[in-house]
Amino acid sequence: MSAALDIARAFEAAWQGKDFDRARSYLAEDVVLDSPFGRETDAARVIEQYAAFTQAVTGPARELAAFGDGENALIMSDIPTVLAPHQVSAVHYTVRDGKITSETLVYDATEIRAQAAPTA
Amino acid sequence: MSAALDIARAFEAAWQGKDFDRARSYLAEDVVLDSPFGRETDAARVIEQYAAFTQAVTGPARELAAFGDGENALIMSDIPTVLAPHQVSAVHYTVRDGKITSETLVYDATEIRAQAAPTA
């Protein structure tokens, strides 16, 4: 078992369950999130991004693969959203002293950008 | 050590080194690739996609995280391309009898689609 993977899964379960206070408790205050929308370095704003995303989620996440070691976890998931019935994402977490200190999150943001773009 | 991860890394080293015959040797003939551009179920066409992608690659790939077990591997990489200095991608491989039988590949395809789209 991987302690880092346990923390990462607990974080994902918390935000997927819309328990954002609990989700935030797993993040270091100076967590660094790298995503298709750039870098975020504040735990509160990271949680805001997850909260916004959950409004688009239409069903339970499915874990496609998940691994971890002492300080790293890597999880790929399939999450149904209003824009994509199978939104695949992957996150690499680093965990120190029981807190997530960094996340590298990847997904195809094409549809999200198209929705966010002003119409011509 | 994970036999599946060894095969996945050997596949990645082969296509990154533009040795597409060698890369193809790691794929089952009926490999299933799911990517931001849909599903591909033919090894030759999967290799064509990698060959096309390598034309945009500007430097060596950097492995951000990699894990595996008997039949699964999960690798996240940062690959510099003409469109993105840090194109992050993640691939979940399943491996049977020494061959890659499926790949779920995720990356942000926004820029690639924008380049491919006809100009107005």
PDB file of C-alpha atoms in Angstrom:
ATOM      1  CA  MET A   1       0.000   0.000   0.000  1.00  0.00           C
ATOM      2  CA  SER A   2       1.112   3.529  -0.716  1.00  0.00           C
ATOM      3  CA  ALA A   3       0.530   6.271   1.825  1.00  0.00           C
ATOM      4  CA  ALA A   4       0.668   8.866  -0.954  1.00  0.00           C
ATOM      5  CA  LEU A   5      -1.957   7.000  -2.963  1.00  0.00           C
ATOM      6  CA  ASP A   6      -4.183   6.759   0.116  1.00  0.00           C
ATOM      7  CA  ILE A   7      -4.006  10.540   0.558  1.00  0.00           C
ATOM      8  CA  ALA A   8      -4.595  11.187  -3.151  1.00  0.00           C
ATOM      9  CA  ARG A   9      -7.625   8.901  -3.224  1.00  0.00           C
ATOM     10  CA  ALA A  10      -9.021  10.491  -0.067  1.00  0.00           C
ATOM     11  CA  PHE A  11      -8.618  13.930  -1.654  1.00  0.00           C
ATOM     12  CA  GLU A  12     -10.386  12.782  -4.818  1.00  0.00           C
ATOM     13  CA  ALA A  13     -13.212  11.174  -2.867  1.00  0.00           C
ATOM     14  CA  ALA A  14     -13.679  14.375  -0.881  1.00  0.00           C
ATOM     15  CA  TRP A  15     -13.956  16.780  -3.832  1.00  0.00           C
ATOM     16  CA  GLN A  16     -15.969  14.285  -5.863  1.00  0.00           C
ATOM     17  CA  GLY A  17     -18.349  14.144  -2.889  1.00  0.00           C
ATOM     18  CA  LYS A  18     -18.377  17.953  -2.811  1.00  0.00           C
ATOM     19  CA  ASP A  19     -16.871  18.000   0.687  1.00  0.00           C
ATOM     20  CA  PHE A  20     -14.487  20.826  -0.155  1.00  0.00           C
ATOM     21  CA  ASP A  21     -13.443  21.547   3.422  1.00  0.00           C
ATOM     22  CA  ARG A  22     -12.300  17.970   3.738  1.00  0.00           C
ATOM     23  CA  ALA A  23     -10.637  18.105   0.314  1.00  0.00           C
ATOM     24  CA  ARG A  24      -8.731  21.217   1.311  1.00  0.00           C
ATOM     25  CA  SER A  25      -7.506  19.520   4.478  1.00  0.00           C
ATOM     26  CA  TYR A  26      -5.413  17.204   2.306  1.00  0.00           C
ATOM     27  CA  LEU A  27      -3.673  20.080   0.514  1.00  0.00           C
ATOM     28  CA  ALA A  28      -0.573  21.867   1.740  1.00  0.00           C
ATOM     29  CA  GLU A  29      -1.262  25.606   1.953  1.00  0.00           C
ATOM     30  CA  ASP A  30       1.337  26.254  -0.736  1.00  0.00           C
ATOM     31  CA  VAL A  31       0.281  23.381  -2.983  1.00  0.00           C
ATOM     32  CA  VAL A  32       1.273  23.849  -6.620  1.00  0.00           C
ATOM     33  CA  LEU A  33      -1.282  22.779  -9.233  1.00  0.00           C
ATOM     34  CA  ASP A  34      -0.204  22.607 -12.872  1.00  0.00           C
ATOM     35  CA  SER A  35      -3.139  22.054 -15.213  1.00  0.00           C
ATOM     36  CA  PRO A  36      -4.163  22.900 -18.801  1.00  0.00           C
ATOM     37  CA  PHE A  37      -5.133  26.303 -17.398  1.00  0.00           C
ATOM     38  CA  GLY A  38      -1.718  27.072 -15.976  1.00  0.00           C
ATOM     39  CA  ARG A  39      -0.233  27.144 -12.510  1.00  0.00           C
ATOM     40  CA  GLU A  40      -2.135  27.753  -9.279  1.00  0.00           C
ATOM     41  CA  THR A  41      -0.233  28.054  -6.007  1.00  0.00           C
ATOM     42  CA  ASP A  42      -2.902  28.697  -3.408  1.00  0.00           C
ATOM     43  CA  ALA A  43      -4.891  25.934  -1.740  1.00  0.00           C
ATOM     44  CA  ALA A  44      -8.096  27.978  -1.616  1.00  0.00           C
ATOM     45  CA  ARG A  45      -7.981  28.723  -5.332  1.00  0.00           C
ATOM     46  CA  VAL A  46      -7.178  25.093  -6.144  1.00  0.00           C
ATOM     47  CA  ILE A  47     -10.293  24.076  -4.258  1.00  0.00           C
ATOM     48  CA  GLU A  48     -12.311  26.721  -6.112  1.00  0.00           C
ATOM     49  CA  GLN A  49     -11.263  25.093  -9.382  1.00  0.00           C
ATOM     50  CA  TYR A  50     -12.426  21.692  -8.188  1.00  0.00           C
ATOM     51  CA  ALA A  51     -15.688  23.160  -6.921  1.00  0.00           C
ATOM     52  CA  ALA A  52     -16.329  24.756 -10.316  1.00  0.00           C
ATOM     53  CA  PHE A  53     -15.514  21.497 -12.082  1.00  0.00           C
ATOM     54  CA  THR A  54     -17.913  19.453  -9.974  1.00  0.00           C
ATOM     55  CA  GLN A  55     -20.784  21.546 -11.311  1.00  0.00           C
ATOM     56  CA  ALA A  56     -20.151  19.928 -14.700  1.00  0.00           C
ATOM     57  CA  VAL A  57     -19.876  16.369 -13.365  1.00  0.00           C
ATOM     58  CA  THR A  58     -22.861  14.166 -14.172  1.00  0.00           C
ATOM     59  CA  GLY A  59     -21.944  10.875 -12.501  1.00  0.00           C
ATOM     60  CA  PRO A  60     -19.416   8.961 -10.469  1.00  0.00           C
ATOM     61  CA  ALA A  61     -15.739   8.968 -11.430  1.00  0.00           C
ATOM     62  CA  ARG A  62     -14.239   5.674 -12.531  1.00  0.00           C
ATOM     63  CA  GLU A  63     -10.602   4.987 -11.668  1.00  0.00           C
ATOM     64  CA  LEU A  64      -8.853   3.571 -14.740  1.00  0.00           C
ATOM     65  CA  ALA A  65      -5.476   3.031 -13.090  1.00  0.00           C
ATOM     66  CA  ALA A  66      -3.833   4.116  -9.841  1.00  0.00           C
ATOM     67  CA  PHE A  67      -0.374   3.625  -8.415  1.00  0.00           C
ATOM     68  CA  GLY A  68       1.756   5.125  -5.714  1.00  0.00           C
ATOM     69  CA  ASP A  69       4.891   4.900  -3.641  1.00  0.00           C
ATOM     70  CA  GLY A  70       6.043   6.728  -0.538  1.00  0.00           C
ATOM     71  CA  GLU A  71       5.715  10.272  -1.858  1.00  0.00           C
ATOM     72  CA  ASN A  72       4.044   9.950  -5.261  1.00  0.00           C
ATOM     73  CA  ALA A  73       0.675   8.907  -6.582  1.00  0.00           C
ATOM     74  CA  LEU A  74      -0.495   8.693 -10.172  1.00  0.00           C
ATOM     75  CA  ILE A  75      -4.193   8.231 -10.920  1.00  0.00           C
ATOM     76  CA  MET A  76      -6.038   8.133 -14.245  1.00  0.00           C
ATOM     77  CA  SER A  77      -9.812   8.555 -14.105  1.00  0.00           C
ATOM     78  CA  ASP A  78     -12.818   8.659 -16.402  1.00  0.00           C
ATOM     79  CA  ILE A  79     -15.365  11.234 -15.241  1.00  0.00           C
ATOM     80  CA  PRO A  80     -18.675  11.896 -17.018  1.00  0.00           C
ATOM     81  CA  THR A  81     -19.395  15.592 -17.521  1.00  0.00           C
ATOM     82  CA  VAL A  82     -21.938  17.691 -19.349  1.00  0.00           C
ATOM     83  CA  LEU A  83     -19.333  18.268 -22.073  1.00  0.00           C
ATOM     84  CA  ALA A  84     -17.917  14.754 -22.381  1.00  0.00           C
ATOM     85  CA  PRO A  85     -19.411  11.416 -21.337  1.00  0.00           C
ATOM     86  CA  HIS A  86     -15.863  10.115 -20.824  1.00  0.00           C
ATOM     87  CA  GLN A  87     -13.591  12.932 -19.666  1.00  0.00           C
ATOM     88  CA  VAL A  88     -10.272  11.201 -19.073  1.00  0.00           C
ATOM     89  CA  SER A  89      -7.842  12.875 -16.719  1.00  0.00           C
ATOM     90  CA  ALA A  90      -4.619  11.954 -14.990  1.00  0.00           C
ATOM     91  CA  VAL A  91      -3.012  13.466 -11.931  1.00  0.00           C
ATOM     92  CA  HIS A  92       0.457  13.073 -10.524  1.00  0.00           C
ATOM     93  CA  TYR A  93       0.459  13.959  -6.828  1.00  0.00           C
ATOM     94  CA  THR A  94       3.432  14.485  -4.584  1.00  0.00           C
ATOM     95  CA  VAL A  95       2.747  14.052  -0.894  1.00  0.00           C
ATOM     96  CA  ARG A  96       4.903  15.200   2.022  1.00  0.00           C
ATOM     97  CA  ASP A  97       4.009  14.784   5.714  1.00  0.00           C
ATOM     98  CA  GLY A  98       0.498  13.683   4.828  1.00  0.00           C
ATOM     99  CA  LYS A  99      -0.298  16.698   2.642  1.00  0.00           C
ATOM    100  CA  ILE A 100      -0.457  17.051  -1.126  1.00  0.00           C
ATOM    101  CA  THR A 101       2.297  19.487  -2.086  1.00  0.00           C
ATOM    102  CA  SER A 102       1.938  19.342  -5.850  1.00  0.00           C
ATOM    103  CA  GLU A 103      -0.443  18.162  -8.518  1.00  0.00           C
ATOM    104  CA  THR A 104       0.185  17.868 -12.228  1.00  0.00           C
ATOM    105  CA  LEU A 105      -3.241  17.459 -13.823  1.00  0.00           C
ATOM    106  CA  VAL A 106      -3.796  16.663 -17.484  1.00  0.00           C
ATOM    107  CA  TYR A 107      -6.985  16.373 -19.513  1.00  0.00           C
ATOM    108  CA  ASP A 108      -8.206  17.496 -22.906  1.00  0.00           C
ATOM    109  CA  ALA A 109      -9.505  21.011 -22.285  1.00  0.00           C
ATOM    110  CA  THR A 110     -10.712  21.605 -25.840  1.00  0.00           C
ATOM    111  CA  GLU A 111     -14.431  21.495 -25.028  1.00  0.00           C
ATOM    112  CA  ILE A 112     -14.077  23.478 -21.824  1.00  0.00           C
ATOM    113  CA  ARG A 113     -12.238  26.263 -23.659  1.00  0.00           C
ATOM    114  CA  ALA A 114     -14.798  26.240 -26.451  1.00  0.00           C
ATOM    115  CA  GLN A 115     -17.607  26.690 -23.919  1.00  0.00           C
ATOM    116  CA  ALA A 116     -15.732  29.430 -22.116  1.00  0.00           C
ATOM    117  CA  ALA A 117     -14.825  31.331 -25.278  1.00  0.00           C
ATOM    118  CA  PRO A 118     -16.940  34.327 -26.258  1.00  0.00           C
ATOM    119  CA  THR A 119     -19.169  33.618 -29.217  1.00  0.00           C
ATOM    120  CA  ALA A 120     -18.355  35.525 -32.372  1.00  0.00           C
TER     121      ALA A 120
ATOM    122  CA  MET B   1      10.103  -4.164 -11.345  1.00  0.00           C
ATOM    123  CA  SER B   2       7.077  -4.322 -13.583  1.00  0.00           C
ATOM    124  CA  ALA B   3       7.209  -6.256 -16.814  1.00  0.00           C
ATOM    125  CA  ALA B   4       4.375  -4.120 -18.186  1.00  0.00           C
ATOM    126  CA  LEU B   5       6.236  -0.925 -17.352  1.00  0.00           C
ATOM    127  CA  ASP B   6       9.371  -2.273 -19.033  1.00  0.00           C
ATOM    128  CA  ILE B   7       7.401  -2.915 -22.236  1.00  0.00           C
ATOM    129  CA  ALA B   8       5.684   0.490 -22.063  1.00  0.00           C
ATOM    130  CA  ARG B   9       8.974   2.302 -21.579  1.00  0.00           C
ATOM    131  CA  ALA B  10      10.590   0.352 -24.411  1.00  0.00           C
ATOM    132  CA  PHE B  11       7.676   1.303 -26.671  1.00  0.00           C
ATOM    133  CA  GLU B  12       8.010   4.967 -25.713  1.00  0.00           C
ATOM    134  CA  ALA B  13      11.771   4.946 -26.230  1.00  0.00           C
ATOM    135  CA  ALA B  14      11.282   3.395 -29.670  1.00  0.00           C
ATOM    136  CA  TRP B  15       8.768   5.913 -31.019  1.00  0.00           C
ATOM    137  CA  GLN B  16      10.545   8.819 -29.362  1.00  0.00           C
ATOM    138  CA  GLY B  17      13.670   7.627 -31.169  1.00  0.00           C
ATOM    139  CA  LYS B  18      11.657   7.404 -34.413  1.00  0.00           C
ATOM    140  CA  ASP B  19      12.250   3.646 -34.650  1.00  0.00           C
ATOM    141  CA  PHE B  20       8.675   2.942 -35.651  1.00  0.00           C
ATOM    142  CA  ASP B  21       9.262  -0.658 -36.703  1.00  0.00           C
ATOM    143  CA  ARG B  22      10.579  -1.378 -33.249  1.00  0.00           C
ATOM    144  CA  ALA B  23       7.729   0.575 -31.646  1.00  0.00           C
ATOM    145  CA  ARG B  24       5.199  -1.430 -33.613  1.00  0.00           C
ATOM    146  CA  SER B  25       6.790  -4.681 -32.446  1.00  0.00           C
ATOM    147  CA  TYR B  26       5.569  -3.890 -28.926  1.00  0.00           C
ATOM    148  CA  LEU B  27       1.940  -3.471 -30.044  1.00  0.00           C
ATOM    149  CA  ALA B  28      -0.579  -6.269 -30.379  1.00  0.00           C
ATOM    150  CA  GLU B  29      -2.034  -6.242 -33.898  1.00  0.00           C
ATOM    151  CA  ASP B  30      -5.467  -5.429 -32.481  1.00  0.00           C
ATOM    152  CA  VAL B  31      -4.242  -2.845 -29.971  1.00  0.00           C
ATOM    153  CA  VAL B  32      -6.925  -0.366 -28.929  1.00  0.00           C
ATOM    154  CA  LEU B  33      -5.828   3.259 -28.554  1.00  0.00           C
ATOM    155  CA  ASP B  34      -8.213   5.725 -26.923  1.00  0.00           C
ATOM    156  CA  SER B  35      -7.008   9.314 -27.223  1.00  0.00           C
ATOM    157  CA  PRO B  36      -8.451  12.827 -27.475  1.00  0.00           C
ATOM    158  CA  PHE B  37      -8.983  12.037 -31.161  1.00  0.00           C
ATOM    159  CA  GLY B  38     -11.072   8.953 -30.549  1.00  0.00           C
ATOM    160  CA  ARG B  39     -10.489   5.232 -30.831  1.00  0.00           C
ATOM    161  CA  GLU B  40      -7.985   3.540 -33.123  1.00  0.00           C
ATOM    162  CA  THR B  41      -7.886  -0.239 -33.352  1.00  0.00           C
ATOM    163  CA  ASP B  42      -5.160  -0.994 -35.836  1.00  0.00           C
ATOM    164  CA  ALA B  43      -1.480  -1.180 -34.915  1.00  0.00           C
ATOM    165  CA  ALA B  44      -0.329   0.369 -38.195  1.00  0.00           C
ATOM    166  CA  ARG B  45      -2.590   3.388 -37.766  1.00  0.00           C
ATOM    167  CA  VAL B  46      -1.557   3.778 -34.128  1.00  0.00           C
ATOM    168  CA  ILE B  47       2.056   3.948 -35.272  1.00  0.00           C
ATOM    169  CA  GLU B  48       1.107   6.486 -37.956  1.00  0.00           C
ATOM    170  CA  GLN B  49      -0.293   8.721 -35.215  1.00  0.00           C
ATOM    171  CA  TYR B  50       2.945   8.500 -33.240  1.00  0.00           C
ATOM    172  CA  ALA B  51       5.002   9.167 -36.368  1.00  0.00           C
ATOM    173  CA  ALA B  52       2.960  12.273 -37.110  1.00  0.00           C
ATOM    174  CA  PHE B  53       3.327  13.451 -33.514  1.00  0.00           C
ATOM    175  CA  THR B  54       7.095  13.074 -33.515  1.00  0.00           C
ATOM    176  CA  GLN B  55       7.296  15.677 -36.291  1.00  0.00           C
ATOM    177  CA  ALA B  56       6.142  18.250 -33.723  1.00  0.00           C
ATOM    178  CA  VAL B  57       8.531  17.123 -30.968  1.00  0.00           C
ATOM    179  CA  THR B  58      11.403  19.507 -30.340  1.00  0.00           C
ATOM    180  CA  GLY B  59      13.358  17.771 -27.584  1.00  0.00           C
ATOM    181  CA  PRO B  60      13.606  14.764 -25.311  1.00  0.00           C
ATOM    182  CA  ALA B  61      10.624  13.583 -23.307  1.00  0.00           C
ATOM    183  CA  ARG B  62      10.851  13.830 -19.538  1.00  0.00           C
ATOM    184  CA  GLU B  63       9.139  11.157 -17.459  1.00  0.00           C
ATOM    185  CA  LEU B  64       7.235  12.847 -14.622  1.00  0.00           C
ATOM    186  CA  ALA B  65       5.985   9.642 -13.006  1.00  0.00           C
ATOM    187  CA  ALA B  66       5.810   5.981 -13.990  1.00  0.00           C
ATOM    188  CA  PHE B  67       4.379   2.933 -12.315  1.00  0.00           C
ATOM    189  CA  GLY B  68       3.381  -0.565 -13.266  1.00  0.00           C
ATOM    190  CA  ASP B  69       2.320  -3.999 -12.138  1.00  0.00           C
ATOM    191  CA  GLY B  70       2.000  -7.302 -13.938  1.00  0.00           C
ATOM    192  CA  GLU B  71      -0.318  -6.171 -16.715  1.00  0.00           C
ATOM    193  CA  ASN B  72      -0.604  -2.391 -16.339  1.00  0.00           C
ATOM    194  CA  ALA B  73       1.653   0.583 -16.712  1.00  0.00           C
ATOM    195  CA  LEU B  74       0.869   4.250 -16.139  1.00  0.00           C
ATOM    196  CA  ILE B  75       3.304   6.907 -17.325  1.00  0.00           C
ATOM    197  CA  MET B  76       3.046  10.691 -17.234  1.00  0.00           C
ATOM    198  CA  SER B  77       5.482  12.616 -19.423  1.00  0.00           C
ATOM    199  CA  ASP B  78       6.405  16.178 -20.333  1.00  0.00           C
ATOM    200  CA  ILE B  79       7.321  16.469 -24.011  1.00  0.00           C
ATOM    201  CA  PRO B  80       8.401  19.728 -25.672  1.00  0.00           C
ATOM    202  CA  THR B  81       6.644  20.375 -28.969  1.00  0.00           C
ATOM    203  CA  VAL B  82       6.387  23.206 -31.458  1.00  0.00           C
ATOM    204  CA  LEU B  83       2.975  24.053 -29.971  1.00  0.00           C
ATOM    205  CA  ALA B  84       3.759  23.685 -26.264  1.00  0.00           C
ATOM    206  CA  PRO B  85       7.106  23.757 -24.458  1.00  0.00           C
ATOM    207  CA  HIS B  86       5.603  21.453 -21.819  1.00  0.00           C
ATOM    208  CA  GLN B  87       3.052  19.147 -23.392  1.00  0.00           C
ATOM    209  CA  VAL B  88       1.994  16.914 -20.523  1.00  0.00           C
ATOM    210  CA  SER B  89       0.522  13.541 -21.391  1.00  0.00           C
ATOM    211  CA  ALA B  90      -0.359  10.380 -19.546  1.00  0.00           C
ATOM    212  CA  VAL B  91      -0.837   6.880 -20.872  1.00  0.00           C
ATOM    213  CA  HIS B  92      -2.349   3.824 -19.252  1.00  0.00           C
ATOM    214  CA  TYR B  93      -1.077   0.686 -20.982  1.00  0.00           C
ATOM    215  CA  THR B  94      -2.340  -2.827 -20.608  1.00  0.00           C
ATOM    216  CA  VAL B  95       0.133  -5.529 -21.555  1.00  0.00           C
ATOM    217  CA  ARG B  96      -0.575  -9.197 -22.270  1.00  0.00           C
ATOM    218  CA  ASP B  97       2.001 -11.776 -23.328  1.00  0.00           C
ATOM    219  CA  GLY B  98       4.608  -9.084 -23.843  1.00  0.00           C
ATOM    220  CA  LYS B  99       2.464  -6.942 -26.168  1.00  0.00           C
ATOM    221  CA  ILE B 100       0.605  -3.720 -25.536  1.00  0.00           C
ATOM    222  CA  THR B 101      -3.076  -4.523 -26.001  1.00  0.00           C
ATOM    223  CA  SER B 102      -4.551  -1.168 -25.053  1.00  0.00           C
ATOM    224  CA  GLU B 103      -3.537   2.412 -24.483  1.00  0.00           C
ATOM    225  CA  THR B 104      -5.579   5.184 -22.946  1.00  0.00           C
ATOM    226  CA  LEU B 105      -3.767   8.412 -23.812  1.00  0.00           C
ATOM    227  CA  VAL B 106      -4.687  11.808 -22.435  1.00  0.00           C
ATOM    228  CA  TYR B 107      -3.303  15.258 -23.166  1.00  0.00           C
ATOM    229  CA  ASP B 108      -4.685  18.704 -23.788  1.00  0.00           C
ATOM    230  CA  ALA B 109      -5.405  18.737 -27.523  1.00  0.00           C
ATOM    231  CA  THR B 110      -6.591  22.348 -27.654  1.00  0.00           C
ATOM    232  CA  GLU B 111      -3.593  23.716 -29.554  1.00  0.00           C
ATOM    233  CA  ILE B 112      -3.374  20.749 -31.894  1.00  0.00           C
ATOM    234  CA  ARG B 113      -7.022  21.134 -32.862  1.00  0.00           C
ATOM    235  CA  ALA B 114      -6.595  24.861 -33.347  1.00  0.00           C
ATOM    236  CA  GLN B 115      -3.681  24.265 -35.708  1.00  0.00           C
ATOM    237  CA  ALA B 116      -5.567  21.588 -37.600  1.00  0.00           C
ATOM    238  CA  ALA B 117      -8.751  23.638 -37.949  1.00  0.00           C
ATOM    239  CA  PRO B 118      -9.382  25.397 -41.236  1.00  0.00           C
ATOM    240  CA  THR B 119      -8.898  29.131 -40.980  1.00  0.00           C
ATOM    241  CA  ALA B 120     -12.030  31.198 -41.428  1.00  0.00           C
TER     242      ALA B 120
END
